CSV table of C-alpha atoms in Angstrom, one decimal:
chain,number,residue,atom,x,y,z
A,1,MET,CA,0.1,0.0,0.0
A,2,MET,CA,1.4,3.5,-1.0
A,3,ARG,CA,2.0,6.0,1.9
A,4,THR,CA,-0.1,9.2,1.4
A,5,ARG,CA,2.3,11.4,3.3
A,6,PRO,CA,4.7,12.8,0.8
A,7,LEU,CA,8.6,12.6,1.4
A,8,LYS,CA,10.0,16.0,1.5
A,9,VAL,CA,12.9,17.2,-0.9
A,10,ALA,CA,15.1,20.4,-0.6
A,11,LEU,CA,16.9,21.1,-3.6
A,12,LEU,CA,19.9,23.1,-3.2
A,13,GLY,CA,21.0,24.9,-6.8
A,14,CYS,CA,18.8,25.4,-9.7
A,15,GLY,CA,21.2,25.6,-12.6
A,16,VAL,CA,21.5,23.2,-15.5
A,17,VAL,CA,21.1,20.0,-13.4
A,18,GLY,CA,18.9,21.4,-10.6
A,19,SER,CA,16.3,22.6,-12.9
A,20,GLU,CA,16.2,19.1,-14.8
A,21,VAL,CA,15.9,17.8,-11.5
A,22,ALA,CA,12.9,19.7,-10.5
A,23,ARG,CA,11.3,19.2,-13.9
A,24,ILE,CA,11.5,15.5,-13.8
A,25,MET,CA,10.2,15.4,-10.2
A,26,THR,CA,7.1,17.4,-11.4
A,27,THR,CA,6.6,15.6,-14.8
A,28,HIS,CA,7.1,12.1,-13.6
A,29,ALA,CA,5.6,12.4,-10.1
A,30,ASP,CA,3.2,9.4,-10.5
A,31,ASP,CA,5.8,7.3,-11.7
A,32,LEU,CA,8.2,8.3,-9.2
A,33,ALA,CA,5.6,7.8,-6.5
A,34,ALA,CA,5.0,4.4,-7.8
A,35,ARG,CA,8.7,3.2,-7.6
A,36,ILE,CA,9.2,4.7,-4.2
A,37,GLY,CA,5.9,3.7,-2.4
A,38,ALA,CA,5.2,7.2,-1.6
A,39,PRO,CA,4.7,10.6,-3.1
A,40,VAL,CA,7.8,12.9,-3.3
A,41,GLU,CA,7.2,16.6,-2.7
A,42,LEU,CA,9.5,19.3,-3.8
A,43,ALA,CA,9.4,21.4,-0.6
A,44,GLY,CA,12.0,24.4,-1.3
A,45,VAL,CA,14.7,25.1,-3.8
A,46,ALA,CA,17.9,27.3,-2.7
A,47,VAL,CA,19.1,29.8,-5.1
A,48,ARG,CA,21.3,32.7,-5.4
A,49,ARG,CA,19.3,34.8,-7.8
A,50,PRO,CA,15.7,34.7,-6.6
A,51,ASP,CA,14.3,36.9,-9.4
A,52,LYS,CA,15.3,34.9,-12.2
A,53,VAL,CA,12.3,32.9,-13.8
A,54,ARG,CA,12.5,29.3,-13.4
A,55,GLU,CA,9.5,27.5,-15.4
A,56,GLY,CA,7.4,25.0,-13.7
A,57,ILE,CA,8.8,26.0,-10.0
A,58,PRO,CA,6.2,28.0,-7.8
A,59,ARG,CA,7.8,31.4,-6.8
A,60,GLU,CA,6.9,30.4,-3.1
A,61,LEU,CA,9.5,27.4,-3.1
A,62,ILE,CA,12.4,29.8,-3.9
A,63,THR,CA,14.5,30.8,-1.2
A,64,THR,CA,18.2,32.3,-0.8
A,65,ASP,CA,18.6,31.1,2.7
A,66,ALA,CA,19.7,27.4,2.0
A,67,THR,CA,20.7,26.8,5.7
A,68,ALA,CA,17.3,27.6,7.0
A,69,LEU,CA,15.8,25.4,4.3
A,70,VAL,CA,17.9,22.3,5.4
A,71,LYS,CA,17.5,23.2,9.1
A,72,ARG,CA,13.6,22.9,8.9
A,73,GLY,CA,13.4,19.4,10.5
A,74,ASP,CA,10.7,18.1,8.0
A,75,ILE,CA,13.0,17.6,5.1
A,76,ASP,CA,13.6,14.1,4.2
A,77,VAL,CA,16.2,14.4,1.7
A,78,VAL,CA,18.4,17.2,0.6
A,79,VAL,CA,19.6,17.2,-3.1
A,80,GLU,CA,22.9,19.2,-3.4
A,81,VAL,CA,23.8,20.3,-7.2
A,82,ILE,CA,25.5,23.8,-6.3
A,83,GLY,CA,29.1,22.3,-6.4
A,84,GLY,CA,32.2,23.7,-4.8
A,85,ILE,CA,33.5,23.1,-1.3
A,86,GLU,CA,31.7,25.8,0.7
A,87,PRO,CA,28.8,26.4,1.3
A,88,ALA,CA,28.1,22.8,0.1
A,89,ARG,CA,30.2,21.1,2.7
A,90,SER,CA,28.6,22.9,5.6
A,91,LEU,CA,25.0,22.6,4.2
A,92,ILE,CA,25.3,18.7,3.7
A,93,THR,CA,26.6,18.4,7.2
A,94,THR,CA,23.8,20.5,8.6
A,95,ALA,CA,21.3,18.5,6.4
A,96,PHE,CA,22.6,15.4,8.3
A,97,GLU,CA,22.5,17.0,11.7
A,98,HIS,CA,18.7,17.9,11.1
A,99,GLY,CA,17.5,14.6,9.9
A,100,ALA,CA,17.9,14.5,6.3
A,101,SER,CA,19.5,12.1,3.9
A,102,VAL,CA,21.5,13.7,1.2
A,103,VAL,CA,22.0,13.2,-2.7
A,104,SER,CA,24.9,15.2,-4.2
A,105,ALA,CA,26.6,15.5,-7.5
A,106,ASN,CA,29.4,17.2,-6.0
A,107,LYS,CA,32.7,15.5,-7.3
A,108,ALA,CA,35.1,18.0,-5.9
A,109,LEU,CA,33.9,18.3,-2.4
A,110,LEU,CA,33.5,14.2,-2.2
A,111,ALA,CA,37.2,13.9,-3.5
A,112,GLN,CA,38.4,16.0,-1.0
A,113,ASP,CA,36.4,15.3,2.1
A,114,GLY,CA,34.1,12.3,1.3
A,115,ALA,CA,35.4,10.6,4.4
A,116,ASN,CA,34.2,13.1,6.8
A,117,LEU,CA,31.0,13.4,5.0
A,118,HIS,CA,30.3,9.6,5.2
A,119,GLY,CA,31.3,9.7,8.9
A,120,VAL,CA,28.8,12.4,9.7
A,121,ALA,CA,26.2,10.5,7.7
A,122,GLU,CA,26.9,7.5,9.6
A,123,ALA,CA,26.8,9.1,12.8
A,124,HIS,CA,23.3,10.4,12.2
A,125,GLY,CA,22.0,7.4,10.5
A,126,LYS,CA,21.5,8.9,7.2
A,127,ASP,CA,22.2,8.1,3.4
A,128,LEU,CA,24.9,9.8,1.3
A,129,TYR,CA,24.4,9.0,-2.2
A,130,TYR,CA,26.3,10.4,-5.5
A,131,GLU,CA,26.2,8.5,-8.6
A,132,ALA,CA,25.9,11.8,-10.5
A,133,ALA,CA,29.2,12.7,-9.1
A,134,VAL,CA,31.0,10.7,-11.7
A,135,ALA,CA,30.3,10.1,-15.2
A,136,GLY,CA,26.7,11.7,-15.7
A,137,ALA,CA,24.0,9.3,-16.4
A,138,ILE,CA,26.5,6.2,-16.8
A,139,PRO,CA,25.6,3.8,-13.7
A,140,LEU,CA,29.0,3.4,-12.3
A,141,ILE,CA,29.2,4.0,-8.7
A,142,ARG,CA,26.6,1.5,-7.8
A,143,PRO,CA,27.9,-1.0,-9.8
A,144,LEU,CA,31.2,-0.7,-8.0
A,145,ARG,CA,29.9,-0.3,-4.5
A,146,GLU,CA,27.0,-3.0,-4.6
A,147,SER,CA,27.0,-5.0,-8.0
A,148,LEU,CA,30.8,-5.8,-7.5
A,149,ALA,CA,30.9,-5.9,-3.8
A,150,GLY,CA,31.8,-9.6,-3.9
A,151,ASP,CA,34.6,-9.4,-6.4
A,152,LYS,CA,38.0,-7.8,-6.4
A,153,VAL,CA,38.4,-5.1,-8.7
A,154,ASN,CA,42.0,-4.6,-10.0
A,155,ARG,CA,41.8,-1.7,-12.3
A,156,VAL,CA,39.5,1.1,-13.5
A,157,LEU,CA,40.5,3.0,-16.8
A,158,GLY,CA,38.2,5.2,-18.6
A,159,ILE,CA,37.4,8.6,-20.1
A,160,VAL,CA,35.6,10.6,-17.3
A,161,ASN,CA,35.3,14.1,-18.7
A,162,GLY,CA,33.5,14.8,-22.1
A,163,THR,CA,34.8,18.0,-22.9
A,164,THR,CA,38.4,17.0,-23.1
A,165,ASN,CA,37.3,13.9,-25.1
A,166,PHE,CA,35.4,16.4,-27.5
A,167,ILE,CA,38.6,18.6,-28.0
A,168,LEU,CA,41.0,15.6,-28.5
A,169,ASP,CA,38.4,13.7,-30.8
A,170,LYS,CA,38.4,17.0,-33.1
A,171,MET,CA,42.2,17.1,-33.1
A,172,ASP,CA,42.4,13.5,-34.2
A,173,SER,CA,39.5,13.5,-36.8
A,174,THR,CA,40.0,17.0,-38.4
A,175,GLY,CA,43.9,17.6,-38.0
A,176,ALA,CA,42.8,20.8,-35.7
A,177,GLY,CA,45.2,22.3,-33.4
A,178,TYR,CA,44.4,22.5,-29.6
A,179,GLN,CA,43.1,26.1,-29.4
A,180,GLU,CA,40.9,25.8,-32.6
A,181,ALA,CA,39.3,22.4,-31.0
A,182,LEU,CA,38.8,24.3,-27.7
A,183,ASP,CA,37.2,27.1,-29.4
A,184,GLU,CA,34.9,24.8,-31.3
A,185,ALA,CA,34.2,23.1,-27.7
A,186,THR,CA,33.3,26.5,-26.1
A,187,ALA,CA,31.0,27.6,-29.0
A,188,LEU,CA,29.1,24.4,-28.9
A,189,GLY,CA,28.9,24.9,-25.1
A,190,TYR,CA,30.9,21.7,-24.2
A,191,ALA,CA,33.5,23.8,-22.7
A,192,GLU,CA,33.1,26.7,-20.0
A,193,ALA,CA,34.4,30.0,-20.4
A,194,ASP,CA,37.1,29.2,-18.3
A,195,PRO,CA,37.9,25.5,-19.2
A,196,THR,CA,40.9,25.1,-16.6
A,197,ALA,CA,39.0,22.4,-14.5
A,198,ASP,CA,38.7,20.1,-17.6
A,199,VAL,CA,41.8,20.7,-19.7
A,200,GLU,CA,44.0,20.6,-16.7
A,201,GLY,CA,42.5,17.5,-15.5
A,202,PHE,CA,41.1,18.6,-12.3
A,203,ASP,CA,37.6,17.4,-13.0
A,204,ALA,CA,38.9,14.1,-14.0
A,205,ALA,CA,41.2,13.8,-10.9
A,206,ALA,CA,38.1,14.4,-8.5
A,207,LYS,CA,36.4,11.6,-10.3
A,208,ALA,CA,39.5,9.4,-10.3
A,209,ALA,CA,39.8,9.7,-6.5
A,210,ILE,CA,36.0,8.7,-5.9
A,211,LEU,CA,36.3,5.8,-8.2
A,212,ALA,CA,39.6,4.6,-6.6
A,213,GLY,CA,38.2,4.9,-3.1
A,214,ILE,CA,35.0,2.8,-4.0
A,215,ALA,CA,36.8,0.1,-6.3
A,216,PHE,CA,39.7,-0.4,-3.6
A,217,HIS,CA,37.9,0.1,-0.5
A,218,THR,CA,40.7,2.7,0.3
A,219,ARG,CA,40.4,6.4,1.2
A,220,VAL,CA,41.8,8.2,-1.8
A,221,ARG,CA,41.8,12.0,-1.7
A,222,LEU,CA,42.2,14.4,-4.6
A,223,ASP,CA,45.6,15.2,-3.5
A,224,ASP,CA,46.7,11.6,-3.8
A,225,VAL,CA,45.8,11.6,-7.7
A,226,TYR,CA,48.6,12.4,-10.1
A,227,ARG,CA,47.2,14.9,-12.5
A,228,GLU,CA,48.6,16.2,-15.9
A,229,GLY,CA,46.5,18.2,-18.2
A,230,MET,CA,46.2,18.1,-22.1
A,231,THR,CA,46.8,21.6,-23.2
A,232,GLU,CA,50.4,20.6,-24.4
A,233,VAL,CA,49.1,17.9,-26.7
A,234,THR,CA,49.8,18.8,-30.4
A,235,ALA,CA,48.7,17.8,-33.9
A,236,ALA,CA,52.3,16.4,-34.2
A,237,ASP,CA,51.5,14.0,-31.3
A,238,PHE,CA,48.4,12.9,-33.2
A,239,ALA,CA,50.6,12.2,-36.2
A,240,SER,CA,53.0,10.2,-34.1
A,241,ALA,CA,50.2,8.3,-32.5
A,242,LYS,CA,48.8,7.3,-35.9
A,243,GLY,CA,51.9,6.2,-36.9
A,244,MET,CA,51.6,3.6,-34.0
A,245,GLY,CA,48.0,2.7,-34.8
A,246,CYS,CA,47.1,4.7,-31.8
A,247,THR,CA,44.8,7.7,-30.7
A,248,ILE,CA,45.2,10.1,-27.8
A,249,LYS,CA,42.7,10.3,-24.8
A,250,LEU,CA,42.9,11.9,-21.5
A,251,LEU,CA,42.4,9.0,-19.1
A,252,ALA,CA,41.8,8.5,-15.7
A,253,ILE,CA,43.5,5.4,-14.4
A,254,CYS,CA,43.1,3.7,-10.9
A,255,GLU,CA,44.9,0.3,-10.4
A,256,ARG,CA,46.2,-2.1,-7.8
A,257,ALA,CA,50.0,-2.7,-7.6
A,258,GLY,CA,51.0,-6.0,-9.2
A,259,ASP,CA,51.3,-7.4,-5.6
A,260,GLY,CA,48.1,-6.1,-4.5
A,261,ALA,CA,49.8,-4.1,-1.5
A,262,SER,CA,49.1,-0.5,-2.8
A,263,VAL,CA,47.0,1.6,-5.4
A,264,THR,CA,47.7,4.4,-7.6
A,265,ALA,CA,45.4,6.8,-9.3
A,266,ARG,CA,46.3,9.2,-12.2
A,267,VAL,CA,44.9,11.4,-15.1
A,268,HIS,CA,47.0,12.4,-17.9
A,269,PRO,CA,46.8,12.1,-21.8
A,270,ALA,CA,47.9,8.9,-23.1
A,271,MET,CA,48.2,7.0,-26.5
A,272,ILE,CA,45.9,4.2,-26.8
A,273,PRO,CA,45.6,1.3,-29.7
A,274,LEU,CA,42.9,2.0,-32.2
A,275,SER,CA,41.8,-1.6,-31.6
A,276,HIS,CA,40.8,-0.8,-27.8
A,277,PRO,CA,37.2,0.1,-27.3
A,278,LEU,CA,38.1,3.5,-25.5
A,279,ALA,CA,39.4,4.7,-28.9
A,280,SER,CA,36.3,4.8,-30.6
A,281,VAL,CA,34.6,6.9,-27.9
A,282,ARG,CA,33.8,9.9,-29.8
A,283,GLY,CA,32.6,13.6,-28.8
A,284,ALA,CA,31.7,14.4,-25.3
A,285,TYR,CA,30.7,10.8,-24.4
A,286,ASN,CA,32.4,9.0,-21.3
A,287,ALA,CA,33.5,5.4,-21.2
A,288,VAL,CA,34.9,3.4,-18.2
A,289,PHE,CA,36.5,0.0,-18.0
A,290,VAL,CA,36.4,-2.0,-14.8
A,291,GLU,CA,38.8,-4.9,-14.6
A,292,SER,CA,37.9,-7.6,-11.6
A,293,ASP,CA,39.1,-11.0,-10.8
A,294,ALA,CA,35.7,-12.7,-11.3
A,295,SER,CA,33.8,-10.7,-13.9
A,296,GLY,CA,36.9,-9.8,-16.2
A,297,GLN,CA,36.4,-6.7,-18.1
A,298,LEU,CA,33.3,-4.5,-18.0
A,299,MET,CA,32.6,-1.3,-20.0
A,300,PHE,CA,30.2,1.5,-19.1
A,301,TYR,CA,29.5,4.0,-21.9
A,302,GLY,CA,27.3,7.1,-22.3
A,303,PRO,CA,26.9,10.6,-22.0
A,304,GLY,CA,29.0,11.9,-19.1
A,305,ALA,CA,27.4,15.3,-18.5
A,306,GLY,CA,24.6,17.6,-19.3
A,307,GLY,CA,21.6,18.7,-17.4
A,308,ALA,CA,19.0,15.5,-18.3
A,309,PRO,CA,21.8,12.9,-18.1
A,310,THR,CA,23.1,14.1,-14.7
A,311,ALA,CA,19.6,14.7,-13.3
A,312,SER,CA,18.5,10.9,-14.3
A,313,ALA,CA,21.4,9.9,-11.9
A,314,VAL,CA,20.4,12.3,-9.2
A,315,LEU,CA,16.8,11.1,-9.5
A,316,GLY,CA,18.1,7.4,-9.4
A,317,ASP,CA,19.8,8.3,-6.1
A,318,LEU,CA,16.5,10.0,-4.9
A,319,VAL,CA,14.4,7.0,-5.4
A,320,ALA,CA,16.8,4.9,-3.6
A,321,VAL,CA,17.5,7.0,-0.8
A,322,CYS,CA,13.5,7.5,-0.4
A,323,ARG,CA,12.9,3.8,-0.3
A,324,ASN,CA,15.5,3.4,2.4
A,325,ARG,CA,13.8,6.2,4.3
A,326,LEU,CA,10.6,4.4,4.1
A,327,SER,CA,11.8,1.2,5.3
A,328,GLY,CA,13.8,2.7,8.0
A,329,THR,CA,17.2,1.6,6.8
A,330,THR,CA,20.3,3.0,4.8
A,331,GLY,CA,22.2,1.9,2.2
A,332,PRO,CA,26.0,1.1,1.8
A,333,GLY,CA,28.1,3.7,3.4
A,334,GLU,CA,31.8,4.1,3.0
A,335,SER,CA,33.9,1.2,2.9
A,336,ALA,CA,37.4,1.9,3.7
A,337,TYR,CA,38.7,-1.4,5.5
A,338,ALA,CA,41.4,-2.4,3.1
A,339,ALA,CA,43.3,1.0,3.9
A,340,LEU,CA,45.7,0.4,1.2
A,341,PRO,CA,48.6,2.8,0.7
A,342,VAL,CA,48.4,5.2,-2.0
A,343,SER,CA,51.7,5.2,-4.2
A,344,GLY,CA,53.3,7.9,-6.1
A,345,MET,CA,53.5,8.3,-9.9
A,346,GLY,CA,57.2,7.3,-9.7
A,347,ASP,CA,55.9,3.6,-8.9
A,348,VAL,CA,53.6,3.5,-12.1
A,349,ILE,CA,54.6,0.8,-14.5
A,350,THR,CA,53.5,1.6,-18.3
A,351,ARG,CA,55.0,2.1,-21.6
A,352,TYR,CA,56.3,5.5,-23.1
A,353,HIS,CA,56.5,7.4,-26.3
A,354,ILE,CA,59.3,10.0,-26.4
A,355,SER,CA,59.9,12.5,-29.2
A,356,LEU,CA,63.3,13.9,-29.4
A,357,ASP,CA,65.0,16.8,-31.4
A,358,VAL,CA,68.4,15.7,-32.2
A,359,ALA,CA,71.4,16.5,-34.3
A,360,ASP,CA,71.3,14.7,-37.6
A,361,LYS,CA,74.9,12.9,-37.6
A,362,PRO,CA,76.2,9.4,-37.2
A,363,GLY,CA,76.3,8.1,-33.5
A,364,VAL,CA,73.3,10.0,-32.3
A,365,LEU,CA,70.9,6.9,-31.9
A,366,ALA,CA,74.0,4.7,-30.3
A,367,GLN,CA,74.3,7.4,-27.6
A,368,VAL,CA,70.4,7.5,-27.0
A,369,ALA,CA,70.1,3.9,-26.8
A,370,THR,CA,73.3,3.8,-24.2
A,371,VAL,CA,71.4,6.2,-22.0
A,372,PHE,CA,67.9,4.1,-22.0
A,373,ALA,CA,70.2,0.8,-21.2
A,374,GLU,CA,71.9,2.7,-18.3
A,375,HIS,CA,68.5,3.7,-16.6
A,376,GLY,CA,67.1,0.0,-17.3
A,377,VAL,CA,64.6,1.2,-19.6
A,378,SER,CA,64.1,-1.3,-22.6
A,379,ILE,CA,63.4,0.2,-26.0
A,380,ASP,CA,60.7,-1.3,-28.2
A,381,THR,CA,60.8,0.7,-31.4
A,382,VAL,CA,62.8,3.6,-32.8
A,383,ARG,CA,61.8,5.9,-35.6
A,384,GLN,CA,64.5,8.6,-37.1
A,385,GLN,CA,63.7,11.1,-39.7
A,386,GLY,CA,66.5,13.7,-40.6
A,387,LYS,CA,67.2,16.8,-42.9
A,388,ASP,CA,69.6,19.4,-43.1
A,389,GLY,CA,71.5,18.8,-39.7
A,390,GLU,CA,68.1,18.4,-37.7
A,391,ALA,CA,66.4,15.3,-37.0
A,392,SER,CA,63.6,14.0,-34.7
A,393,LEU,CA,63.9,10.4,-32.9
A,394,VAL,CA,60.9,8.9,-31.8
A,395,VAL,CA,61.5,6.2,-29.0
A,396,VAL,CA,58.6,3.8,-27.8
A,397,THR,CA,59.8,1.8,-24.8
A,398,HIS,CA,58.6,-1.5,-23.1
A,399,ARG,CA,56.9,-1.3,-20.0
A,400,ALA,CA,59.2,0.9,-17.4
A,401,SER,CA,58.5,2.9,-14.1
A,402,ASP,CA,57.8,6.6,-14.2
A,403,ALA,CA,60.9,7.1,-12.0
A,404,ALA,CA,63.2,5.3,-14.4
A,405,LEU,CA,61.7,7.1,-17.3
A,406,GLY,CA,62.2,10.4,-15.3
A,407,GLY,CA,66.0,9.7,-14.8
A,408,THR,CA,66.2,8.6,-18.3
A,409,VAL,CA,64.9,11.8,-19.9
A,410,GLU,CA,67.1,14.0,-17.6
A,411,ALA,CA,70.0,12.2,-18.6
A,412,LEU,CA,69.2,12.6,-22.3
A,413,ARG,CA,68.9,16.5,-21.8
A,414,LYS,CA,72.6,16.5,-21.2
A,415,LEU,CA,73.6,15.1,-24.3
A,416,ASP,CA,75.1,17.6,-26.6
A,417,THR,CA,73.5,15.7,-29.6
A,418,VAL,CA,70.0,16.0,-28.1
A,419,ARG,CA,68.5,19.6,-28.9
A,420,GLY,CA,65.3,19.1,-26.7
A,421,VAL,CA,62.5,16.8,-25.6
A,422,ALA,CA,59.5,17.6,-28.0
A,423,SER,CA,57.1,15.2,-26.1
A,424,ILE,CA,56.5,12.4,-23.5
A,425,MET,CA,53.3,10.5,-23.5
A,426,ARG,CA,52.4,7.4,-21.9
A,427,VAL,CA,50.9,4.4,-23.6
A,428,GLU,CA,48.0,2.6,-22.2
A,429,GLY,CA,45.4,0.0,-22.9
A,430,GLU,CA,47.4,-2.9,-24.2
């Protein structure tokens, strides 16, 4: 039997995502009630600009006092889609303290302070759900946290930022330079006026921290994630990649060490073979591979951002939290029992593509090969082109540690015959 008294929802933020959440709650009210077992009522919407017209939302629900809204005491669920660290952190904490569970899409806050928020939620017997914080509409957090709870996840590899994937896809398919592709992404609304969070990898790094924490049952903070942006990727890099049968993607990679004793989390551009499924992820789409002992390889693919897709994930969490509320239970909280150490980038083992500007004369290749050998880095292939005293030397290594590669590059820079290191890129997905 359906309960007639509605569950009350407070919405913090009514931008692109928040307005879609409110719209779906209104237009799909009957379906949501049937799925939950009780009606859900939008009890208040906290915004910064109260005079802005918001279609479908009664003006009496609009408030600028978010703190008073979450303190009301009759709120069952707070949906936080304002982003940033403060006031979101204080508002979420206050919501728990005043009896509400929370659904959030705030990747930056969860990556920085997720452990504390989980602690406050547990102390007050409330839910904290955040499927929308990573990869938009793609169900990813719940499969990691629930469906694979009996499995051992070893690696999470994927494209988790649609803006950067759109830019790199344009550079690959049209030969455009970085700035030209960024300008197109901005014109189409894929990139913000200030794209720093996307193109410098901050957005993807926050998502990597969340994914690593859930996958490995270990607390991983944003500061633990190695981050390298994609602003230095050039058309020449794509030409080199194509020569190897590869393309370039900005990847988030979370993995256990070979001995299982530690984990790493990193975000950086990488070459991946055209045969790898991630190579065919186009435009602003996201895709994530999960590799585990029992399940093998699983791939999750779909729109990773946008108002409606992200709102879909928010509403999925809202239904789950409301069901828990009705039954007097809570869903899975933080699982950090493994408490594995998080290793630095120096311990990461992968392949590398290094492009060197060198003098075009006999003996250069031998000198370069000697430096690689002295640092224990094995060479897979070498390609050399030269003209009028100038040459380029492209070296692809076998798997080596980042620390060993760093020492190799430092020694190469000291050679008189090496004019400069044009680019260094990791090779993944093999």
